mmCIF file of N, CA, C and O in Angstrom:
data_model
loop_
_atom_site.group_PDB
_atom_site.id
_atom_site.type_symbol
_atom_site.label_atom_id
_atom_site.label_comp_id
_atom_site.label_asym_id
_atom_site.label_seq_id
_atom_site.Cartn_x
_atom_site.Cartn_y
_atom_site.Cartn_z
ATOM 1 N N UNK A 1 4.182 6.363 11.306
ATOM 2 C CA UNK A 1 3.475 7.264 10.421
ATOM 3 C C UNK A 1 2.478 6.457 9.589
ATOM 4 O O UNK A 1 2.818 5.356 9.156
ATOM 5 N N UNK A 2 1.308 6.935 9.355
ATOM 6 C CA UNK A 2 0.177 6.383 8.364
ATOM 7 C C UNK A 2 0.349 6.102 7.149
ATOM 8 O O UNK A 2 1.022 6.960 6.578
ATOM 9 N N UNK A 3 -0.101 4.930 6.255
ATOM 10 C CA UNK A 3 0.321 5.519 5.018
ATOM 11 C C UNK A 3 -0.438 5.886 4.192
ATOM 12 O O UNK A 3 -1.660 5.865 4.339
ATOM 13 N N UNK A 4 -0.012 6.172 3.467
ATOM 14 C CA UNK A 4 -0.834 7.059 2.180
ATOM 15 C C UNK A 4 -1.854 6.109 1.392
ATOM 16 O O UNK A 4 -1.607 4.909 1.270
ATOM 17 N N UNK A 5 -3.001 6.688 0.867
ATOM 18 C CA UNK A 5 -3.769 6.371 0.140
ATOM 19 C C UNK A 5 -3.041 5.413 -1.470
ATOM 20 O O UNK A 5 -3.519 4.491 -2.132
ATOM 21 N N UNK A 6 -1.890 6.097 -1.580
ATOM 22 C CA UNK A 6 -1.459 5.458 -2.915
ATOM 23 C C UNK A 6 -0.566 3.712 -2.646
ATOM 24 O O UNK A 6 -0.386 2.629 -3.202
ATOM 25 N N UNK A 7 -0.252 4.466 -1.409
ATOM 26 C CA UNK A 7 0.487 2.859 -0.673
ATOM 27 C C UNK A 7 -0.814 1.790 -0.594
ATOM 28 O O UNK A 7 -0.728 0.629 -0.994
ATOM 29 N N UNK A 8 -2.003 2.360 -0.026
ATOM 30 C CA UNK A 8 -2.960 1.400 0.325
ATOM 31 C C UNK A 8 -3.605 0.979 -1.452
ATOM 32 O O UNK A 8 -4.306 -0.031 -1.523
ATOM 33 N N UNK A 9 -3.438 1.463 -2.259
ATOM 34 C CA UNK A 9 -4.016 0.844 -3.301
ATOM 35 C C UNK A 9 -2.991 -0.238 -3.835
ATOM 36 O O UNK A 9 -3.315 -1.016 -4.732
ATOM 37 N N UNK A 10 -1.839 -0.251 -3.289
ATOM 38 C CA UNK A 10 -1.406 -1.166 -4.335
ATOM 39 C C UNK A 10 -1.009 -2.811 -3.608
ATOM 40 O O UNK A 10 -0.250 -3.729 -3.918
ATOM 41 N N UNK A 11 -2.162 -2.503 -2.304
ATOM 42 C CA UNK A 11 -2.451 -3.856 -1.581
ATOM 43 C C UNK A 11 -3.278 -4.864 -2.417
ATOM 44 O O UNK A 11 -3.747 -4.666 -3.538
ATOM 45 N N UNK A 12 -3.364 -5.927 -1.700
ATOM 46 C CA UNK A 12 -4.667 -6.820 -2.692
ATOM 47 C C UNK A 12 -5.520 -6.740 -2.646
ATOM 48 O O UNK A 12 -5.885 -5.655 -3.099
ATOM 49 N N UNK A 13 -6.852 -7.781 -2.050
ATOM 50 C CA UNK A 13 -8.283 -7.063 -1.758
ATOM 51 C C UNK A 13 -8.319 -8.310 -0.295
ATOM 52 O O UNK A 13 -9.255 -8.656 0.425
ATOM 53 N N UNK A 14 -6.957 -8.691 -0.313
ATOM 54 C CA UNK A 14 -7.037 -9.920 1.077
ATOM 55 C C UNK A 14 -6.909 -9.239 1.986
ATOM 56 O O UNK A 14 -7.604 -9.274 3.001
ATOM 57 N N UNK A 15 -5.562 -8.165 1.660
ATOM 58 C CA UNK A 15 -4.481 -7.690 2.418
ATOM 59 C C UNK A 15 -5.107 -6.606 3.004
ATOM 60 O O UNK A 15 -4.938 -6.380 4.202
ATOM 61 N N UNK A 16 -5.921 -5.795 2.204
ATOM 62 C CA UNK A 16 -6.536 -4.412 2.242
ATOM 63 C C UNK A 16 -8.071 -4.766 3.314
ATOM 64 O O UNK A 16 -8.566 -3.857 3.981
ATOM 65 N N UNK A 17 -8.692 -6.278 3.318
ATOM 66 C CA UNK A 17 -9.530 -6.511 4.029
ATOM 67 C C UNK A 17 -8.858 -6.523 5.505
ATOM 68 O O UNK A 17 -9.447 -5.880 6.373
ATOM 69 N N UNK A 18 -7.505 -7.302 5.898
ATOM 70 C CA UNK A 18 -6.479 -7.227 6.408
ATOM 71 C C UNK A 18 -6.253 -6.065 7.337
ATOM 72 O O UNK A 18 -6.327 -6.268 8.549
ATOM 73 N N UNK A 19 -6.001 -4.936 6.901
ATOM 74 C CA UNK A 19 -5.815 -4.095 6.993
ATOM 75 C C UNK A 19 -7.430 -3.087 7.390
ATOM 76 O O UNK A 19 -7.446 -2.174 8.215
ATOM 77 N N UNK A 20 -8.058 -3.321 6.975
ATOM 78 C CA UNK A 20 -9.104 -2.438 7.484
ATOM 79 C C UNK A 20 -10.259 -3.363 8.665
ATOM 80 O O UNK A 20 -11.425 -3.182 9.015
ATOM 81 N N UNK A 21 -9.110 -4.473 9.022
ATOM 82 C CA UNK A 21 -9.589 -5.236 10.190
ATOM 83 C C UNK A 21 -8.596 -4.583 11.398
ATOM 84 O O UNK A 21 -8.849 -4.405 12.590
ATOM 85 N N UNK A 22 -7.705 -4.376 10.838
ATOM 86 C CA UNK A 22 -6.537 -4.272 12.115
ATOM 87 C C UNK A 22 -6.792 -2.416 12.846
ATOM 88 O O UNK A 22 -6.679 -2.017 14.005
ATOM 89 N N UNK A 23 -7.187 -1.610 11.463
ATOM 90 C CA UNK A 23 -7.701 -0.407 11.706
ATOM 91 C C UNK A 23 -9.007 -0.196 12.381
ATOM 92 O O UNK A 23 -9.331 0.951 12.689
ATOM 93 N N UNK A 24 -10.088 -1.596 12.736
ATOM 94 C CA UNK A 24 -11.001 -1.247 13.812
ATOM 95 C C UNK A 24 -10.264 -1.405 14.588
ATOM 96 O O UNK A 24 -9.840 -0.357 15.075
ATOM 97 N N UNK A 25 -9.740 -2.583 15.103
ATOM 98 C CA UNK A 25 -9.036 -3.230 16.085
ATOM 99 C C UNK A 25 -8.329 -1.741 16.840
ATOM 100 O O UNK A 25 -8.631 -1.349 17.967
ATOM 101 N N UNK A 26 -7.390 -1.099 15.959
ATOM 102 C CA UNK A 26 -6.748 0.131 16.887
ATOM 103 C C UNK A 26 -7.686 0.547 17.364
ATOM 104 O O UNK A 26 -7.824 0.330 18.568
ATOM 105 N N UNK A 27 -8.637 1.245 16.715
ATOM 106 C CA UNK A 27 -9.678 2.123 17.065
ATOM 107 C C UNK A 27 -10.360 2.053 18.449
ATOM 108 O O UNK A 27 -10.595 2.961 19.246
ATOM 109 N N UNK A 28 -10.716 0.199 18.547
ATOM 110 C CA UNK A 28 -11.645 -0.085 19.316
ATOM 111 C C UNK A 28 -10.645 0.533 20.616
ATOM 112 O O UNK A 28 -10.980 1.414 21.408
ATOM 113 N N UNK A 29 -9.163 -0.294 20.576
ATOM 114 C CA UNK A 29 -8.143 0.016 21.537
ATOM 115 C C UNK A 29 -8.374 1.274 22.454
ATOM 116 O O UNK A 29 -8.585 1.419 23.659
ATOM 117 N N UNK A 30 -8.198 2.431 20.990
ATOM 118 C CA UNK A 30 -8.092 3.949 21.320
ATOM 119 C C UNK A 30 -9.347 4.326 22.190
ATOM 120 O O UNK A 30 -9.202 4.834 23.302
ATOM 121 N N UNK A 31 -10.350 4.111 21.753
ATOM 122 C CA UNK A 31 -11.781 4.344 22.335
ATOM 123 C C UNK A 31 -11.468 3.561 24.018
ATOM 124 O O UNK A 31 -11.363 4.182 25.076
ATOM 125 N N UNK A 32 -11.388 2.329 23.865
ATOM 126 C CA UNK A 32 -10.921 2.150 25.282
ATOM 127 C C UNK A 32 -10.015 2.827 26.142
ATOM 128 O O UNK A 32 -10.310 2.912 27.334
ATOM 129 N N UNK A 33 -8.761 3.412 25.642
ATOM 130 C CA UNK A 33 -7.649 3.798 26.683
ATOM 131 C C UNK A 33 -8.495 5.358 26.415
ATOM 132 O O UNK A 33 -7.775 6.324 26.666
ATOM 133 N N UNK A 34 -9.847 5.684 25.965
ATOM 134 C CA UNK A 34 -9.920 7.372 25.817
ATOM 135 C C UNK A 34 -10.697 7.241 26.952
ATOM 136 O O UNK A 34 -10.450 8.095 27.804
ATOM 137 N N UNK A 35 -11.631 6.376 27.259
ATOM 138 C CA UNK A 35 -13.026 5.743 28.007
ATOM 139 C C UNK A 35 -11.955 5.749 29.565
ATOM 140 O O UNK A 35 -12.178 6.652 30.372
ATOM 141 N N UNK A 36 -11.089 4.948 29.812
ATOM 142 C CA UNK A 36 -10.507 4.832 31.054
ATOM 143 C C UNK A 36 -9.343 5.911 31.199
ATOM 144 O O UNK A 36 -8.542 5.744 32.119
ATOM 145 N N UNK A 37 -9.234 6.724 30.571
ATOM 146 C CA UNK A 37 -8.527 7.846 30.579
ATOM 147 C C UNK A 37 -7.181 8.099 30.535
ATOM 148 O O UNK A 37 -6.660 9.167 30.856
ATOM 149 N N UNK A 38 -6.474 6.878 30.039
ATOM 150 C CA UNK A 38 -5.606 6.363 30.103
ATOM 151 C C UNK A 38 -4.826 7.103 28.369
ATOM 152 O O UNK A 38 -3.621 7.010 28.133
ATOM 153 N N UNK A 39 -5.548 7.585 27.666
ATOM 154 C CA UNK A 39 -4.863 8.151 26.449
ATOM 155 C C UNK A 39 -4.064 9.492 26.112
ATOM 156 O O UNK A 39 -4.415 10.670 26.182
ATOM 157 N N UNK A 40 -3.006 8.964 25.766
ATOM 158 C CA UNK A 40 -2.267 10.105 26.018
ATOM 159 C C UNK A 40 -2.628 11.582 24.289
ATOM 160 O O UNK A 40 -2.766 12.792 24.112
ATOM 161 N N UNK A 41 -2.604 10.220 23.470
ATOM 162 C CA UNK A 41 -2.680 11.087 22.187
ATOM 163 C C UNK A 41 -4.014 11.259 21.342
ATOM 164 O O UNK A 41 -4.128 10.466 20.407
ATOM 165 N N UNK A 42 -5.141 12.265 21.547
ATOM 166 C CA UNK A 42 -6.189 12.162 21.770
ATOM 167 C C UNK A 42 -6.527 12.301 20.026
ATOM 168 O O UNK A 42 -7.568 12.125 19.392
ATOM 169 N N UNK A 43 -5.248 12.666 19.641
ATOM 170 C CA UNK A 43 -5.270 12.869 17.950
ATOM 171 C C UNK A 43 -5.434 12.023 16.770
ATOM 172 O O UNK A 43 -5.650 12.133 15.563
ATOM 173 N N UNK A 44 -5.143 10.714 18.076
ATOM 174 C CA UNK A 44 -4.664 9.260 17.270
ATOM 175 C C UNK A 44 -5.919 8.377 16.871
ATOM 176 O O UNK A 44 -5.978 7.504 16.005
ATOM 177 N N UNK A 45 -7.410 9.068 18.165
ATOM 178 C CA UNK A 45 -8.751 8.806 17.286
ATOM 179 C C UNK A 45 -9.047 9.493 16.208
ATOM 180 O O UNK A 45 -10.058 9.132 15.604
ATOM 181 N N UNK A 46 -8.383 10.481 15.751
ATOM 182 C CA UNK A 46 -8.870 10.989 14.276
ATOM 183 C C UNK A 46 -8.152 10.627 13.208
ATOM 184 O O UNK A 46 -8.538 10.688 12.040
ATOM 185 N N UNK A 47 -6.713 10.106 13.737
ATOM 186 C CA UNK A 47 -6.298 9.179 12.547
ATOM 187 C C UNK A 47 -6.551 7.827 12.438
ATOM 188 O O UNK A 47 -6.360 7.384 11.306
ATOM 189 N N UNK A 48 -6.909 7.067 13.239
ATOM 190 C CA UNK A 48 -7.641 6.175 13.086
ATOM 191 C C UNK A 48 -8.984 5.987 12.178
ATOM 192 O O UNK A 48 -9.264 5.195 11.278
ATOM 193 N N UNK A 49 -9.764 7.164 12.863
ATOM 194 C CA UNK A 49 -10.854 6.848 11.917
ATOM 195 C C UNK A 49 -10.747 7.508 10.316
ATOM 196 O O UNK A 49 -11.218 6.899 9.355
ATOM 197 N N UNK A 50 -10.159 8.647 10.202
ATOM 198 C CA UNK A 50 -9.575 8.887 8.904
ATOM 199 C C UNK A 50 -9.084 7.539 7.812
ATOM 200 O O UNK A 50 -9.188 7.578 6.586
ATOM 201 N N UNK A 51 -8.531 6.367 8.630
ATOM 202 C CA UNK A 51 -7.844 5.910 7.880
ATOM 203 C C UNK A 51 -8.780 4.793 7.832
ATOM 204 O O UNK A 51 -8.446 4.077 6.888
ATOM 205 N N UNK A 52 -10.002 4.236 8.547
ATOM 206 C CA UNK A 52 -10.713 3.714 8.218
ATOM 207 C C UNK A 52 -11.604 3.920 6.781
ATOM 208 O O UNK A 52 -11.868 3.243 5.788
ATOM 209 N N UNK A 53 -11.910 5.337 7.320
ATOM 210 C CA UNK A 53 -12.300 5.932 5.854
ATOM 211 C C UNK A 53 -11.501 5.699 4.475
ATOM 212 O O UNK A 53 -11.925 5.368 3.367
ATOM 213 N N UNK A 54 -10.534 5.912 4.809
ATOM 214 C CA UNK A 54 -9.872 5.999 3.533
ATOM 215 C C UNK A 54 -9.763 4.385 2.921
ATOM 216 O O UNK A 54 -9.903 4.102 1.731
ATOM 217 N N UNK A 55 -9.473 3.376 4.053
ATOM 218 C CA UNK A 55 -9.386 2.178 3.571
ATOM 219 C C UNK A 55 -10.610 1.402 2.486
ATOM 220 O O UNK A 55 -10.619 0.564 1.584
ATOM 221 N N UNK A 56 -11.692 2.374 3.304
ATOM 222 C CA UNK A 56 -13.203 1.552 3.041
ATOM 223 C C UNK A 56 -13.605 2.611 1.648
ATOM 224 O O UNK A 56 -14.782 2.486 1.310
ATOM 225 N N UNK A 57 -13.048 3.302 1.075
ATOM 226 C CA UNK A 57 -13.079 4.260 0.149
ATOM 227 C C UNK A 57 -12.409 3.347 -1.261
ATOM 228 O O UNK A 57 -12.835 3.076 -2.384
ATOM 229 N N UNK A 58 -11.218 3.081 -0.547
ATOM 230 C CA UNK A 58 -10.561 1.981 -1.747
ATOM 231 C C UNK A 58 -11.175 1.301 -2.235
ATOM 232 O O UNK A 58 -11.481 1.260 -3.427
ATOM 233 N N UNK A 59 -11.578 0.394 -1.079
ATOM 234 C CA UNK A 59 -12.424 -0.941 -1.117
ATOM 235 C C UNK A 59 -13.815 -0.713 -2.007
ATOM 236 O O UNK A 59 -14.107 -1.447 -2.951
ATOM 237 N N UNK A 60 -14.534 0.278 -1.620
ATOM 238 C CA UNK A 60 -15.625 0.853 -2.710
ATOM 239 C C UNK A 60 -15.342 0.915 -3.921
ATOM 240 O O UNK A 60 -15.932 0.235 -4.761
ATOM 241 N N UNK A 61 -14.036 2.053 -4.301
ATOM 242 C CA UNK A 61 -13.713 1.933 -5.482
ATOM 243 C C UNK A 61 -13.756 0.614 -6.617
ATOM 244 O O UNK A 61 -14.303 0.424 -7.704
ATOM 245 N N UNK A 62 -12.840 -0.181 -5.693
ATOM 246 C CA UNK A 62 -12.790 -1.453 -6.489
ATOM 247 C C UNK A 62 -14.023 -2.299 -6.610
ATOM 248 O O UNK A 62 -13.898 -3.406 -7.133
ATOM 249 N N UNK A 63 -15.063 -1.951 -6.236
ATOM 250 C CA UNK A 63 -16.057 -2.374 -5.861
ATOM 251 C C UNK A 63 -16.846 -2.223 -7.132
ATOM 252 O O UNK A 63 -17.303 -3.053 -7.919
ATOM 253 N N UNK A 64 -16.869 -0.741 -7.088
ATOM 254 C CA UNK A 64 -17.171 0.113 -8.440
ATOM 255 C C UNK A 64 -16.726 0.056 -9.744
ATOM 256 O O UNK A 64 -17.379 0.226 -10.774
ATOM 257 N N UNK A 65 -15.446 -0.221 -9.596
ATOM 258 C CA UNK A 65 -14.703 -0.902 -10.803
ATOM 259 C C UNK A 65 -15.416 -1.873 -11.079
ATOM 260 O O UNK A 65 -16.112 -1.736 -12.086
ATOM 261 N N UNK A 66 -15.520 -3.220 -10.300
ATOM 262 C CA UNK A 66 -15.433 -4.275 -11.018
ATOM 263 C C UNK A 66 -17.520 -4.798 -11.512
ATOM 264 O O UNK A 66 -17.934 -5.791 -12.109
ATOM 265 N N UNK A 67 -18.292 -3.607 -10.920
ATOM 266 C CA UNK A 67 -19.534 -3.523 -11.638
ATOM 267 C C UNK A 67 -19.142 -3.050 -12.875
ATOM 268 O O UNK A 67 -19.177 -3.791 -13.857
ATOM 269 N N UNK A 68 -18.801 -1.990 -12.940
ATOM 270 C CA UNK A 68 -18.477 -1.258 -14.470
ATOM 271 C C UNK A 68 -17.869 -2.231 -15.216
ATOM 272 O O UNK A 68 -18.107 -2.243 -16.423
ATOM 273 N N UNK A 69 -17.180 -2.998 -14.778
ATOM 274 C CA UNK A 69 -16.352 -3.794 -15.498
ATOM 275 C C UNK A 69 -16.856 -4.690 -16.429
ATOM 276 O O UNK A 69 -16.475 -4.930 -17.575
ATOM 277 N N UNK A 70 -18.031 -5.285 -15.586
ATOM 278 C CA UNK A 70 -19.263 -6.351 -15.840
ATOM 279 C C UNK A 70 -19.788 -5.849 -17.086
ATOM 280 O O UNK A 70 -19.818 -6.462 -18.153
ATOM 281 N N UNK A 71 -20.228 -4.600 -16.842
ATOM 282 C CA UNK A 71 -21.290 -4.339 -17.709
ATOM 283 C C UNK A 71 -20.786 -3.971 -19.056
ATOM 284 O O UNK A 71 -21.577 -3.705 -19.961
#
């Protein structure tokens, strides 16, 4: 099961880079076994990329934080 947005915030910014490396990595996977037809769960590209999103959403945030922070 995926986890939640609140699980992914309370990663670091190593772990969470980490992590939204390993979430292309599936992706690229999925796109391959969809390409050779070989995929059984055709659902698992929309959680994939969902969760890319969501990872790279965090990552913004904190991003955003730490301008505001500056100023």
């Amino acid at each position: 099961m995926a986890k939640k947005a609140q699980e992914y915030r309370q990663l670091d910014d190593a772990r969470l880079d980490h992590e939204i490396n390993e979430a292309y990595r599936a992706l690229f996977t999925l796109r391959f076994q969809h390409a050779s037809r070989q995929l059984q769960n055709y659902r698992a590209l929309r959680d994939a990329r969902r969760t890319i999103a969501r990872l790279r959403t965090i990552k913004r945030e904190r991003q955003l934080q730490a301008l505001a922070g500056q100023e």
